[in-house]
Amino acid sequence: MMKGIYVICHLMKYDHGLIDAKWQEKWAKEGAYKTSKELKGPKYYILDMFPYPSGTGLHVGHPKGYIATDIVARFAKMRGASVLHPMGWDAFGLPAENFAIKNKIHPRAAVEANIVTYKRQLESIGFSYDWDHEVNTTDPDYYRWTQWIFVQLWKKGLAYESREPINWCPSCKTGLANEDLEGGKCERCGSDVEKKPMRQWVLKITDYADRLLEDLKLLDWPESIKESQRNWIGRSEGAEIQFKIKNDELRMTNDRITVFTTRPDTIFGATYVVLAPENEIVSELLKQKGSIKNESLVFEYVNAAKKMSEIDRSDAKKEKTGVNLEGVFVINPANGKKISVWIADYVLPDYGTGAVMGVPAHDKRDWDFARKYKLSIVRVISSNENKSDFDNWHDDYLNSGKLIQSGSFDGQDSLSSKKAITEFVGGKWVIKYKLRDWVFSRQRYWGEPIPIVHCQSCGAVAVPEAELPVKLPDVDHYEPTGTGESPLAAIESWVNTSCPQCGGPGKRETNTMPQWAGSSWYYLRFIDPRNTEALVDPAKEKYWMKVDLYVGGAEHATRHLIYARFWHKFLHDLGAVSTIEPFLKLWSVGLIMGEDGRKMSKRFGNVVNPDDVIAEYGADVFRMYEMFMGPFSDSISWSTEKIKGVARFLDKVYDLKDHLADSESPDVTRLLAKTIAKVTDDMDTFSFNTSVSAMMIFINEAREKGISRSSFAKFVQILCPFAPHLSEELWSLLGHEDLVVLSSWPTFDPSMIQNETGTWVIQINSKVRAQIIAPIDTPLEEMLEMAKKDPKIMALLESKEIKKTIFVRGKLVNFVV
RNA sequence: GCCGUCGUGGUGGAACUGGUAGACACGCAGGUCUCAAAAACCUGUCUCUUCACCGAGGUGUCGGUUCGAUUCCGACCGACGGCACCA
């Protein structure tokens, strides 16, 4: 049989292709989605995480979040708010650049072509974006302001050059920030990341660590995202304590080692001190010939540690290694004892002070180290396991408890003595963060040039604001060089310039900004995208900020969402924005997986293209199915079977237009009121799946019992945010001249959703034994009367003594016998 | 190891502040229409027992609070996510 002939029987009853196109055209022509220019009245700023336009176009997972924001945007509009709902392109960065290199075209050309595809795809879904507010991070009029923000950071000392070893991806040939790593590998390409000392620009995000942490309280964000940020910032309280170096022959600029500890209460048990191999004190000691007796061994260890990769070094399961600095001792300030000094790579150079005190009795790592090198172990907190058995570690050694062998602190509770002991040893109570400064330069072509000129006499000088943007020049080869310079370094005519300060010869900075730069403030530019005087007009900023609703992927929890908060707080400090946080309410969108349960990927051949779905079912079925699949933030597999349910539903809705009556049963009117209430309430909690189900329930009832024209019109209005094309079609078929999206959200009489009568459940010993239909407000006595008259209840209660009666108004009666 | 989120039919999932567990939808089975199929429509569909009614069990496991627990509390098991030699 020729299968093709039979497949023609199309699922949809209405011509969605025609209807979609007709209304998309009409919306555009009438400017239905233009943002109001008046800065008055209630406003709603609804934002999506803007995409980078990759060469492969959208798959069905990408628009899921956009559908949700579009629904809320249309809803807000119908409720009378002024809505800002923009879209744009995050087009700088490695993905766009790699695509361009692979396909041998200029990144700019690739990006332009990809944007055309993306825009066509987005428009086919019928989103209500105001394209007048479109931004593109690679547009010089845009990145002028990205560079401007960098200059402000530089002026405030928050952007600085550093030569510390950083993460280097040998495959992408660029330095990376900590945030760009995933388990020690490059987040982009999966290569093992190396530590490489190189000159780089760094932003002092650590200055904002406390505020970034503290202000999470103000945000209506998912708990998981807030928790990720808290973990990332990693606050801990403890003490900085100095251990004096005991060696009179030494002439040190610094004659003490400062350690950081969260357990100052255990200091009487500190039997040695360990420095990170990179600690400056080590190199200083090495410089003084003879101060370390085993110099060459130490030197060797330090070099080996520097070569080691981050993953190898930070593997907790690795056996601990270290070298004693022979001849160097320090004094434990708690008990005056002379103790040894070691270097070991388990101590990290860039956390705390790069030095720790070794308390093997109460720290697992110190225990391992001390056991290996036969260092003494002194217990200072009494333990249940108080055998003098030092062969095995017990986790309860970590617990707090009664102090012993701790001088005058003996007998006190360790936990509450922390601060007193810190004071006793002359230490300082401090707060430390795991968050590191943001490595901000990339040795790649496709990014914003960092607007700095290096001058031999003036050093690094910022390009004057009036000369911004520093445009990204064209190059012959945009492949990364791997030399620590970007391909821009090859363009001498661009690199060589004059110093803005002294006019002498200068060289431009050739590193570019990371992908995250443009997206750290784009939500501000959306408000006022064509402003040539400022990054955003203050009056407009004040009206539109904060972003009321922000939707995007949870994978941005510790990248984009931290960077943007940092920049926003900085701009607030500058007086450029009026709020201390950018995004009030955040929803994370759950992934749509392939039908096989795996992540959609070309590699698995499980990618579903929205173009195909829309061709078969239309934009409205596509939108509604994505919302009906399940809870918005859950990740769920695409199903070519289940989408049929939504298609059938919209067919039924369309079909119903030919069966309208002048009046209807009060049941239908009441259910409509309930449905409106449900859909309205669900907007707040992003429970779109239950909204769709409520609408299905309503349509099932309306088909069975009949529906009036006026009720159907109201239904079409609440359907509008979900299925805008079909709704417009039906609205106009009902005789309306205006657009349904510009109509007012339907109201209902609140008393309608209060049932007058309901089903009462009669229980005996909490088991349901009967149901009685009766008025909701039936009083207690009357209800008991009715319940007892029920034949089944009567039979069951016979010869039983009622011990207790529970009465829940409008719901149930429970006899306990 | 620490922290967070979550465990409900064959499947996706629903259940408001504790009150009829499984809404809605998919799938499946039977039926209507058809020469036949597709589509559409109707009926049924948690498990066990039963012809059926009735009954019993049932929301990861084990306990607890309560007249009543998917919901609250405790312990455990499992999944996903974040952090992790961070002192």
PDB file of N, CA and C in Angstrom, chain A residues 163 247 273 290 309 330 495 508 534 709 759:
ATOM      1  N   ARG A 163      49.381  38.795  36.962  1.00  0.00           N
ATOM      2  CA  ARG A 163      50.224  37.805  36.276  1.00  0.00           C
ATOM      3  C   ARG A 163      50.205  36.467  36.997  1.00  0.00           C
ATOM      4  N   ASN A 247      63.810  31.861  64.407  1.00  0.00           N
ATOM      5  CA  ASN A 247      65.127  31.643  63.817  1.00  0.00           C
ATOM      6  C   ASN A 247      65.814  32.989  63.796  1.00  0.00           C
ATOM      7  N   VAL A 273      52.930  23.614  61.167  1.00  0.00           N
ATOM      8  CA  VAL A 273      52.270  24.580  60.288  1.00  0.00           C
ATOM      9  C   VAL A 273      52.605  24.189  58.856  1.00  0.00           C
ATOM     10  N   GLY A 290      70.689  29.082  52.870  1.00  0.00           N
ATOM     11  CA  GLY A 290      71.048  28.441  54.130  1.00  0.00           C
ATOM     12  C   GLY A 290      69.982  28.459  55.199  1.00  0.00           C
ATOM     13  N   SER A 309      48.291  19.910  37.424  1.00  0.00           N
ATOM     14  CA  SER A 309      47.002  20.463  36.994  1.00  0.00           C
ATOM     15  C   SER A 309      46.082  20.602  38.205  1.00  0.00           C
ATOM     16  N   VAL A 330      58.311  27.513  64.019  1.00  0.00           N
ATOM     17  CA  VAL A 330      57.460  28.617  64.498  1.00  0.00           C
ATOM     18  C   VAL A 330      56.997  28.293  65.912  1.00  0.00           C
ATOM     19  N   VAL A 495      47.072  47.978  16.547  1.00  0.00           N
ATOM     20  CA  VAL A 495      47.723  47.861  17.859  1.00  0.00           C
ATOM     21  C   VAL A 495      48.484  49.136  18.200  1.00  0.00           C
ATOM     22  N   ARG A 508      47.677  49.087  21.875  1.00  0.00           N
ATOM     23  CA  ARG A 508      46.355  48.704  22.364  1.00  0.00           C
ATOM     24  C   ARG A 508      46.393  47.350  23.048  1.00  0.00           C
ATOM     25  N   ALA A 534      23.862  57.884  26.969  1.00  0.00           N
ATOM     26  CA  ALA A 534      24.078  57.121  28.199  1.00  0.00           C
ATOM     27  C   ALA A 534      23.712  55.677  27.936  1.00  0.00           C
ATOM     28  N   ARG A 709     -22.663  32.286  23.518  1.00  0.00           N
ATOM     29  CA  ARG A 709     -21.665  33.088  22.781  1.00  0.00           C
ATOM     30  C   ARG A 709     -20.798  33.892  23.736  1.00  0.00           C
ATOM     31  N   THR A 759     -20.638  18.106  47.460  1.00  0.00           N
ATOM     32  CA  THR A 759     -20.707  16.733  47.909  1.00  0.00           C
ATOM     33  C   THR A 759     -20.053  16.620  49.270  1.00  0.00           C
TER      34      THR A 759
END
